[in-house]
Tab-separated table of C-alpha atoms in Angstrom:
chain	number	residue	atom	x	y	z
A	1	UNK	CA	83.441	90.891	97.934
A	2	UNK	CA	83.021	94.642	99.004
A	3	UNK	CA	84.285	96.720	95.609
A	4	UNK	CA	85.279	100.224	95.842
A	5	UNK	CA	86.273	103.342	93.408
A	6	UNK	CA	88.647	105.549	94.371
A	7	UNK	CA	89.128	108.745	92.355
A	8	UNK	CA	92.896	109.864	92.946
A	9	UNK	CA	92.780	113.131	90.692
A	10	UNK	CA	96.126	113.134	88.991
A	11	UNK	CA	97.115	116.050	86.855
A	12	UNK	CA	100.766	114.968	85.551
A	13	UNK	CA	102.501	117.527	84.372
A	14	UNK	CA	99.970	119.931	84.704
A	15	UNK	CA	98.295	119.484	81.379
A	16	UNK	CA	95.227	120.310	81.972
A	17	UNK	CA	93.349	123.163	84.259
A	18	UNK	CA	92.736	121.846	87.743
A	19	UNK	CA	88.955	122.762	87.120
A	20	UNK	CA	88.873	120.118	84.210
A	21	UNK	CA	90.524	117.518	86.472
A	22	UNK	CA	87.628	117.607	89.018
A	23	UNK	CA	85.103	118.251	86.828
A	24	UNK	CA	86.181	114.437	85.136
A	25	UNK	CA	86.676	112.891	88.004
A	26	UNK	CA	83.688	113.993	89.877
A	27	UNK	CA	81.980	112.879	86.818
A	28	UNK	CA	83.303	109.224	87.050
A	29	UNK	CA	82.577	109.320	90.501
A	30	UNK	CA	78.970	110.066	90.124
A	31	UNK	CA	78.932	107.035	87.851
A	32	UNK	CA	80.207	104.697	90.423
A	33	UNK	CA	76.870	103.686	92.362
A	34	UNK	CA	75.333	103.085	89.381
A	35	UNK	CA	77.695	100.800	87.994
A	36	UNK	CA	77.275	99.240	91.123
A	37	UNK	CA	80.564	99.726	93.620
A	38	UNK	CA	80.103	99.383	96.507
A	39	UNK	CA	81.951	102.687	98.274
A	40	UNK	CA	83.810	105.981	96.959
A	41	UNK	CA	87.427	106.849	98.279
A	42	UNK	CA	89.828	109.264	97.874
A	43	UNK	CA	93.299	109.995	99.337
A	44	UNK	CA	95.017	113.101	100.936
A	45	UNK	CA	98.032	115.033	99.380
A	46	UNK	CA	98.793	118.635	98.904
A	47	UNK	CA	101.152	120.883	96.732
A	48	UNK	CA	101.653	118.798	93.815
A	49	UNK	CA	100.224	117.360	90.305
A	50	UNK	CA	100.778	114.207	92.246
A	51	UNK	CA	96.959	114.252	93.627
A	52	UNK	CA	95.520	116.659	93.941
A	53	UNK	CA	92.357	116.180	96.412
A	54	UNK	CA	93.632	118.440	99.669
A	55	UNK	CA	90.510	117.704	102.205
A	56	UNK	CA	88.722	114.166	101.485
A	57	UNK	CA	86.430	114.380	103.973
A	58	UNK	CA	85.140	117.437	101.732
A	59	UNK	CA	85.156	115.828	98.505
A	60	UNK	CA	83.464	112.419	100.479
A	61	UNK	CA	80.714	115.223	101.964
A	62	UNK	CA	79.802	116.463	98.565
A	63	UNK	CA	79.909	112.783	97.060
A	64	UNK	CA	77.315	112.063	100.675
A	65	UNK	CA	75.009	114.210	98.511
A	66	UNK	CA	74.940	112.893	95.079
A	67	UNK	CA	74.515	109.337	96.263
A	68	UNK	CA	72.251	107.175	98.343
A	69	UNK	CA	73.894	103.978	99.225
A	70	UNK	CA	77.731	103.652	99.011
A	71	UNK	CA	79.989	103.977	101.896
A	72	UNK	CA	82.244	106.844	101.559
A	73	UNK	CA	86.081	106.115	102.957
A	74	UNK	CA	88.984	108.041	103.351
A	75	UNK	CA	91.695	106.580	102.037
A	76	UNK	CA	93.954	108.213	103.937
A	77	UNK	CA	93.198	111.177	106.445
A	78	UNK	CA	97.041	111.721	107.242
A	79	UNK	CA	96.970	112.720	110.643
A	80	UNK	CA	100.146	114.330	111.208
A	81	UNK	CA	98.605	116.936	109.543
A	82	UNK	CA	95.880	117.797	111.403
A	83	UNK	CA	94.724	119.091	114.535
A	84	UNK	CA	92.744	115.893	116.249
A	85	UNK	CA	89.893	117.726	117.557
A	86	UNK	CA	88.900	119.392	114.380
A	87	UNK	CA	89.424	116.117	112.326
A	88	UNK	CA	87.405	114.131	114.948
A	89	UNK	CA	84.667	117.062	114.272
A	90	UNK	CA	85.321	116.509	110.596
A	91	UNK	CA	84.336	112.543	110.621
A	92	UNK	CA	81.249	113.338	113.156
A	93	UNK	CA	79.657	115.479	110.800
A	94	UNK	CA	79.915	113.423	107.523
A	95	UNK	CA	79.243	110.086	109.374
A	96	UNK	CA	75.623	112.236	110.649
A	97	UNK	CA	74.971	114.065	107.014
A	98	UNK	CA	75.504	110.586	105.180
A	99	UNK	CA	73.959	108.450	107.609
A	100	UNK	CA	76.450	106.174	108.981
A	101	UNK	CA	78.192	105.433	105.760
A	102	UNK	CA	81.628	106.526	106.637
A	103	UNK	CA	84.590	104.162	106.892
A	104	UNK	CA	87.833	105.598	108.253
A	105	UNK	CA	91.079	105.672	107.173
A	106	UNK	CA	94.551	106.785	108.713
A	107	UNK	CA	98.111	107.302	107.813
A	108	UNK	CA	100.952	109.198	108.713
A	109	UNK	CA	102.504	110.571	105.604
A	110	UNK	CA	105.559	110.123	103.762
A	111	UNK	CA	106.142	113.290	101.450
A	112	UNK	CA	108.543	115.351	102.553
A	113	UNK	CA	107.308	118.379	100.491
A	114	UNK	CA	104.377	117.854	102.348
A	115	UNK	CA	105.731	117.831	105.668
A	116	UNK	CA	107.732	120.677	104.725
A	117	UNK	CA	104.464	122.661	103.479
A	118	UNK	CA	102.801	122.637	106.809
A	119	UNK	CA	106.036	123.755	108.905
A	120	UNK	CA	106.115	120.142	110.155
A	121	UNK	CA	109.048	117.848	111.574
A	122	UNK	CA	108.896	114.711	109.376
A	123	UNK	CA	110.783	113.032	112.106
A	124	UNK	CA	108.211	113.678	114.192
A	125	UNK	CA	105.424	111.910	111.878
A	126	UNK	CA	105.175	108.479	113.734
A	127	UNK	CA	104.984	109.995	117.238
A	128	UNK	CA	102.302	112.499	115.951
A	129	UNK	CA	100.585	109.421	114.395
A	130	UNK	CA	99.932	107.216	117.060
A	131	UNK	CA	99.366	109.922	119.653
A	132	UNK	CA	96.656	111.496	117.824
A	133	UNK	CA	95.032	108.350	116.249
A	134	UNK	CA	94.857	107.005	120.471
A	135	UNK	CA	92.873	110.486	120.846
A	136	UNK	CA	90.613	109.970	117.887
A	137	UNK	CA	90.149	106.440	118.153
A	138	UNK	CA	88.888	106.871	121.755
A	139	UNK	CA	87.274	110.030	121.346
A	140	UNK	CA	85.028	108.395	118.551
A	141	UNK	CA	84.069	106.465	120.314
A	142	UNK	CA	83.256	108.256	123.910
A	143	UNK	CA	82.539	111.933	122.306
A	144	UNK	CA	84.574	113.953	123.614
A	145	UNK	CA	88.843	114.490	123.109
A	146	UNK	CA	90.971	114.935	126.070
A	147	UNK	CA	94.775	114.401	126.904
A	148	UNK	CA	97.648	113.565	125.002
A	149	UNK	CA	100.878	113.304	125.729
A	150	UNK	CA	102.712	116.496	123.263
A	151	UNK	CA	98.745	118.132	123.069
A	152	UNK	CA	97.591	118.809	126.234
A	153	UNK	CA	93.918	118.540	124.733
A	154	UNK	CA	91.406	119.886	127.169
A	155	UNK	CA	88.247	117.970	127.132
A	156	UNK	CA	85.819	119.279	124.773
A	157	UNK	CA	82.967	117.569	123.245
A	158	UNK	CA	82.720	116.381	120.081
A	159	UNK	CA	79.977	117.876	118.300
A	160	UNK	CA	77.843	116.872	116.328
A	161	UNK	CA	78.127	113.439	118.789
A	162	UNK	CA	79.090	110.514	117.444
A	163	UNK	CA	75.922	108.484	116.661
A	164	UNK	CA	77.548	105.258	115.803
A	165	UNK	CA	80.524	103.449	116.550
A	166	UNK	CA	83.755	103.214	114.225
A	167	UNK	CA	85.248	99.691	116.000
A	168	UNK	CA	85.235	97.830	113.278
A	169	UNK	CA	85.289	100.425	110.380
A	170	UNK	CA	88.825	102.033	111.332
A	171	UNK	CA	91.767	100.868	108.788
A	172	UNK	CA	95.461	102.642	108.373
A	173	UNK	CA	97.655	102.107	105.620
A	174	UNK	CA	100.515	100.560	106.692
A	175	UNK	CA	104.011	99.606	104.196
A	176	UNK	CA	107.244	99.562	106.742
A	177	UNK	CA	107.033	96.549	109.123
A	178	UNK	CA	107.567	98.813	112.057
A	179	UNK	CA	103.994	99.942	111.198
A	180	UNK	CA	102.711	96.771	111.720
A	181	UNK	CA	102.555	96.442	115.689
A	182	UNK	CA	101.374	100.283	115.842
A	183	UNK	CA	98.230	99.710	113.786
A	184	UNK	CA	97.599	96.178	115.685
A	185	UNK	CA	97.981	98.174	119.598
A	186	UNK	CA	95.460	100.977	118.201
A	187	UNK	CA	93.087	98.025	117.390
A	188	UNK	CA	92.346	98.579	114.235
A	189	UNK	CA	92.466	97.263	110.353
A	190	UNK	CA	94.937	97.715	107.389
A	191	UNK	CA	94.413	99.232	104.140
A	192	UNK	CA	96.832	97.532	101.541
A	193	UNK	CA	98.192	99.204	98.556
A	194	UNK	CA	100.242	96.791	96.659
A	195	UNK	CA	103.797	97.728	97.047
A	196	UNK	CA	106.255	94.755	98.046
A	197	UNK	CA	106.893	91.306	97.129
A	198	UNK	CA	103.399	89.239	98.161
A	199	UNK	CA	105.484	86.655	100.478
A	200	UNK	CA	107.131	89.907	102.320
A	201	UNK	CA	103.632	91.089	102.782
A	202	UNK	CA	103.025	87.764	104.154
A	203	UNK	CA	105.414	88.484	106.871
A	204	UNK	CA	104.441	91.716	107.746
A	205	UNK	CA	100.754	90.365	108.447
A	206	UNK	CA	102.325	87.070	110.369
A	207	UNK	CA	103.780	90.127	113.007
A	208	UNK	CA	100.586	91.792	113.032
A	209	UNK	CA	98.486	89.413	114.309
A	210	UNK	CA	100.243	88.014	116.396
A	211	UNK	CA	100.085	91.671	118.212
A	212	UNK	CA	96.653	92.147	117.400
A	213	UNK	CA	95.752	88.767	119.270
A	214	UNK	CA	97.865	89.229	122.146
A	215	UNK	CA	97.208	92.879	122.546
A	216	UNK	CA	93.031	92.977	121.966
A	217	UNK	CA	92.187	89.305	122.059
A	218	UNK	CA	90.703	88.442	119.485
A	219	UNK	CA	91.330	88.174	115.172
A	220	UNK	CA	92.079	91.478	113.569
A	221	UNK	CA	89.416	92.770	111.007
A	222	UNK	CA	89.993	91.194	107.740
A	223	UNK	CA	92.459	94.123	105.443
A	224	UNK	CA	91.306	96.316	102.637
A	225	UNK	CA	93.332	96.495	99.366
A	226	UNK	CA	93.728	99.156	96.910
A	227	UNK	CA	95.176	98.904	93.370
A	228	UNK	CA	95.991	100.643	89.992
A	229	UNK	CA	93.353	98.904	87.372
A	230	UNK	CA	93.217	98.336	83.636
A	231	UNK	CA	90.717	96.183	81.848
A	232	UNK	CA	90.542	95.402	78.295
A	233	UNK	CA	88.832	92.547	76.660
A	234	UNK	CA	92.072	92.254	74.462
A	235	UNK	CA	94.768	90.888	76.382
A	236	UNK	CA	97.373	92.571	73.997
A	237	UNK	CA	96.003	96.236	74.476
A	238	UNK	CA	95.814	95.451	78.209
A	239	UNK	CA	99.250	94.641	78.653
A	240	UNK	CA	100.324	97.755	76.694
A	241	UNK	CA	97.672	100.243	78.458
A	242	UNK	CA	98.704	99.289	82.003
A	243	UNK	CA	102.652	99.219	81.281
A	244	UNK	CA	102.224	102.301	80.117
A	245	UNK	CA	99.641	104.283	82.518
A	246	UNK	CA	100.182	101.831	85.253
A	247	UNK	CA	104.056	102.726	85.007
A	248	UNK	CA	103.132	106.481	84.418
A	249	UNK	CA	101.384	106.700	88.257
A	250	UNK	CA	104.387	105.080	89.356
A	251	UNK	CA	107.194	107.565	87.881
A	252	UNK	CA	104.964	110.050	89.166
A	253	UNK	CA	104.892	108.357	92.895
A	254	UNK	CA	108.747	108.785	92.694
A	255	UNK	CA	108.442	111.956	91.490
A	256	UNK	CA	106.438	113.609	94.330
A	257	UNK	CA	107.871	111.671	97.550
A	258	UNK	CA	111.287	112.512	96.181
A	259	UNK	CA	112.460	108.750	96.108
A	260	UNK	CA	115.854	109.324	94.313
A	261	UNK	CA	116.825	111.648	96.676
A	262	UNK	CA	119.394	111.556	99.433
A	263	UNK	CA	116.834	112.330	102.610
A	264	UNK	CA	113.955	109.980	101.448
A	265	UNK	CA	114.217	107.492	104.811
A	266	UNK	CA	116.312	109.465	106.492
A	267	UNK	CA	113.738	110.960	108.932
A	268	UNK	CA	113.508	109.089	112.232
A	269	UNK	CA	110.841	106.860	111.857
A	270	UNK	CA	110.986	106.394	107.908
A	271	UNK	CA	114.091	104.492	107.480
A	272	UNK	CA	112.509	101.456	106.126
A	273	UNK	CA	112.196	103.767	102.769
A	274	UNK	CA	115.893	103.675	102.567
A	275	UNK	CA	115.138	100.133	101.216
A	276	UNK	CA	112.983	101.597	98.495
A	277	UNK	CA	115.665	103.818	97.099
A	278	UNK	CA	118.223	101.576	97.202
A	279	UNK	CA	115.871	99.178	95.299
A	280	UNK	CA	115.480	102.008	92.708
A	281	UNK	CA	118.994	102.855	92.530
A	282	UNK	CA	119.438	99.182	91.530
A	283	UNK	CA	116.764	99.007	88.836
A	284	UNK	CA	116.792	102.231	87.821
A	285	UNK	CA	112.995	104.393	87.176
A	286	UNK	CA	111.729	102.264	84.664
A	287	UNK	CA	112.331	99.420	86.218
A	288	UNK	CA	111.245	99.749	89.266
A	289	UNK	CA	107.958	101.262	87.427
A	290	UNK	CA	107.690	97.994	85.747
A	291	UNK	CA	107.986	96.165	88.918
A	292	UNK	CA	105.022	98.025	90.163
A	293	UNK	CA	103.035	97.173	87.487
A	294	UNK	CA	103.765	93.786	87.769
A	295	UNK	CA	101.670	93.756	91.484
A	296	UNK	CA	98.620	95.217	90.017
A	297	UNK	CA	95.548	93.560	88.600
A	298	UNK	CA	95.262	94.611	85.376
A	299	UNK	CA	94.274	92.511	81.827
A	300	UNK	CA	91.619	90.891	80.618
A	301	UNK	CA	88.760	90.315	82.669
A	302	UNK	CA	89.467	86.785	83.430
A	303	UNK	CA	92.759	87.877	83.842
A	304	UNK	CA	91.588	90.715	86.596
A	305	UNK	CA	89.910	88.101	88.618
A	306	UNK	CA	92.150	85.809	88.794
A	307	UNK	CA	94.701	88.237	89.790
A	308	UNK	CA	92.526	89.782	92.816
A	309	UNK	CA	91.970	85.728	94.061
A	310	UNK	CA	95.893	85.270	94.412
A	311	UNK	CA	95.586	88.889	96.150
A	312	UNK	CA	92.941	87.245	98.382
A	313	UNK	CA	94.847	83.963	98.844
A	314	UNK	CA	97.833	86.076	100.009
A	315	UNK	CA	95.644	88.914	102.707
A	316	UNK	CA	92.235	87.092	102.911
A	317	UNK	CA	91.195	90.655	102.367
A	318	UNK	CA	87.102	91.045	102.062
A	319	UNK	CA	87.123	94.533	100.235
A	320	UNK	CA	88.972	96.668	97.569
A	321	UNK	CA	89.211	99.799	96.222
A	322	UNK	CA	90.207	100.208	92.252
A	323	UNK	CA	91.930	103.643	91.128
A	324	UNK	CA	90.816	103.468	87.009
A	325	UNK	CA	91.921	106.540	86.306
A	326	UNK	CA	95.132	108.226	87.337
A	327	UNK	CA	98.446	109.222	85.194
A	328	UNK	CA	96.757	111.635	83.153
A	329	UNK	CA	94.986	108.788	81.293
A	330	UNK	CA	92.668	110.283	78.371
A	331	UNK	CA	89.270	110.618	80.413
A	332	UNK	CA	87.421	108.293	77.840
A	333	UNK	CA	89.702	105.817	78.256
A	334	UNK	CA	89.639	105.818	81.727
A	335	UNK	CA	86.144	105.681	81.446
A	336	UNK	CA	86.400	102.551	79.013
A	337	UNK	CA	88.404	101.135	82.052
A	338	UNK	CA	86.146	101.447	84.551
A	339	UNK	CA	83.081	100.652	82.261
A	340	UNK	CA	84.475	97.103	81.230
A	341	UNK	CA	85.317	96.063	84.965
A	342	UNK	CA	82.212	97.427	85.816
A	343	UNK	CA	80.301	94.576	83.218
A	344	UNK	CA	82.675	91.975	82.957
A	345	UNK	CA	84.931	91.688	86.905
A	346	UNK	CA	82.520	93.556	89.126
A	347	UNK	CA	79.673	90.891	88.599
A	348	UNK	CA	81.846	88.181	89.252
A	349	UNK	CA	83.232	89.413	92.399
A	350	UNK	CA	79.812	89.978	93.868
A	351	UNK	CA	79.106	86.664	93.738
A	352	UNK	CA	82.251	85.827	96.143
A	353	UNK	CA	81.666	84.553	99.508
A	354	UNK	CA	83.782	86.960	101.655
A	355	UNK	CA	82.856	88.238	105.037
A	356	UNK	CA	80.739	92.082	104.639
A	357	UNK	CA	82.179	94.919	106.201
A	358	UNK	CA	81.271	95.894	109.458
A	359	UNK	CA	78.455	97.572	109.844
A	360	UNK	CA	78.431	100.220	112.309
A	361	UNK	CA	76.792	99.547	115.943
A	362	UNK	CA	74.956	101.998	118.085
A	363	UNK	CA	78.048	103.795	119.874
A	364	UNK	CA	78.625	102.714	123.421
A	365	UNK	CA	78.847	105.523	125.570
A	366	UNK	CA	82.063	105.342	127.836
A	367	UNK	CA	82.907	106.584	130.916
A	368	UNK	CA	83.700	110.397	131.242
């Protein structure tokens, strides 16, 4: 089993100076090939205490630097917001400065205050989605960027040139079922972050690839899954920790995409998320935080594992990625956190038999 960590540097609240944030996270960060993950991830947002890490392929660049080994993923580049060529430029470089140790990931965004920050349409998020991620994905892969139906790219070259291919080593996150078909026509593999009932999830991947098949031929690449942790050798303290932290990140998830609020899923293209808000109208914050919980893998250690299997009997996934701290957690006990997973799960799930990640293959030059 392929084991990530994925910083997500939280600052709830803002109770503490952004500098101290990043100067713990980094720190736990540092620790991870050490302890002996396998890859370092990170997500995009902007604007809020929500997360606070505005340009991953930056923070992935400097953590290229300070390690030697792990593969370095973005978990998610959120394309919408980007200009394709300069993104494409983006992934060329680190995948050259950390030798071929990127994996890609996509998305398309759901905040609204983030949409609204960069003078962008929401409604307009899936159409800018799968238009640029057809530009990138092909222009990975040939070196250069050209076309598009709303762009109008003229052809430039991607430089520094891609020296390895990224079939294989391309994910987007993907929660509505209408994302399902889009991410199986663009060929490439899904990053899970536990979210919905497992046996809905089940359904979702049914429809998937069954378009993956039909539309590229062959079995999709096996999914990624991400996850809120907490580990405790005491069952009783492990319960309590990840109710409460656990349920923290979650208030503050509804918190930053707004989920209470009239317009969240009302944008063309996002009206699955009505579901969501009806769901927490229903439950009401807490429990809908306490649903959330409920999906993670948190407890003792035998506990953890045991959880992640029933993950793996659900997705047949061959990787995750484990946030330990987030929520504004003290930093030493996020430490603890990662630490005792690090000893007591992490061991265990190396000795898995799961499929590796692809590795990347000399790039195939296509034709101009």
């Amino acid at each position: 089993m392929h084991v990530g960590y994925a910083p997500v540097f939280q600052n709830p609240e803002n109770r503490l100076p952004d500098t101290e944030v990043y100067r713990e996270e980094v720190r736990l960060a540092e620790m991870a090939e050490p302890m002996g993950f396998d890859s370092i991830w990170s997500v995009e947002h902007h604007f809020t205490d929500y997360t606070m890490c505005p340009d991953v392929v930056q923070f992935l660049t400097y953590m290229a630097g300070k390690t030697r080994h792990v593969k370095l993923g973005t978990m998610v580049i959120v394309l919408p917001w980007h200009d394709p060529m300069r993104v494409a430029e983006q992934i060329s470089l680190l995948d050259h400065l950390s030798g071929g140790r990127m994996i890609l990931g996509l998305g398309r965004g759901l905040g609204n205050v983030e949409f609204e920050g960069f003078r962008i349409d929401q409604g307009t998020g899936r159409q800018r989605f799968v238009e640029y991620a057809e530009l990138l994905i092909k222009g990975l892969e040939c070196g250069f960027l050209e076309g598009g139906d709303t762009l109008n790219q003229p052809r430039r070259d991607i430089r520094p040139f891609p020296f390895k291919s990224f079939k294989g080593r391309t994910y987007a996150a993907a929660v509505s079922p209408e994302s399902m078909p889009i991410m199986a026509k663009l060929g490439i593999g899904l990053l899970v972050i536990p979210q919905k009932p497992w046996d809905v999830v089940r359904q979702d991947f049914a429809i998937y690839r069954d378009v993956f098949l039909n539309t590229n031929g062959c079995e999709p690449p096996q999914p990624l899954c991400g996850g809120f942790y907490f580990v405790d050798e005491d069952q009783d303290r492990a319960e309590e920790m990840a109710y409460k932290w656990i349920g923290r990140y979650y208030h503050s998830a509804m918190k930053h995409y707004e989920m209470t609020s009239e317009k969240f899923g009302s944008h063309e293209g996002y009206e699955f998320y009505k579901n969501v808000g009806k769901y927490i109208e229903r439950h009401g914050l807490d429990g809908a935080a306490e649903d959330f919980v409920k999906l993670m893998p948190w407890g003792t250690p035998e506990q953890v594992l045991e959880k992640i299997a029933y993950m793996r009997d659900q997705i047949d996934m061959n990787g995750i990625m484990g946030n330990f701290s987030y929520a504004g957690m003290p930093y030493l006990e996020a430490e603890r956190n990662m630490r005792c997973f690090a000893q007591h799960v992490l061991p265990e799930l190396k000795k898995w038999d799961t499929n590796p990640l692809v590795e990347p293959a000399p790039l195939e030059i296509c034709a101009a």
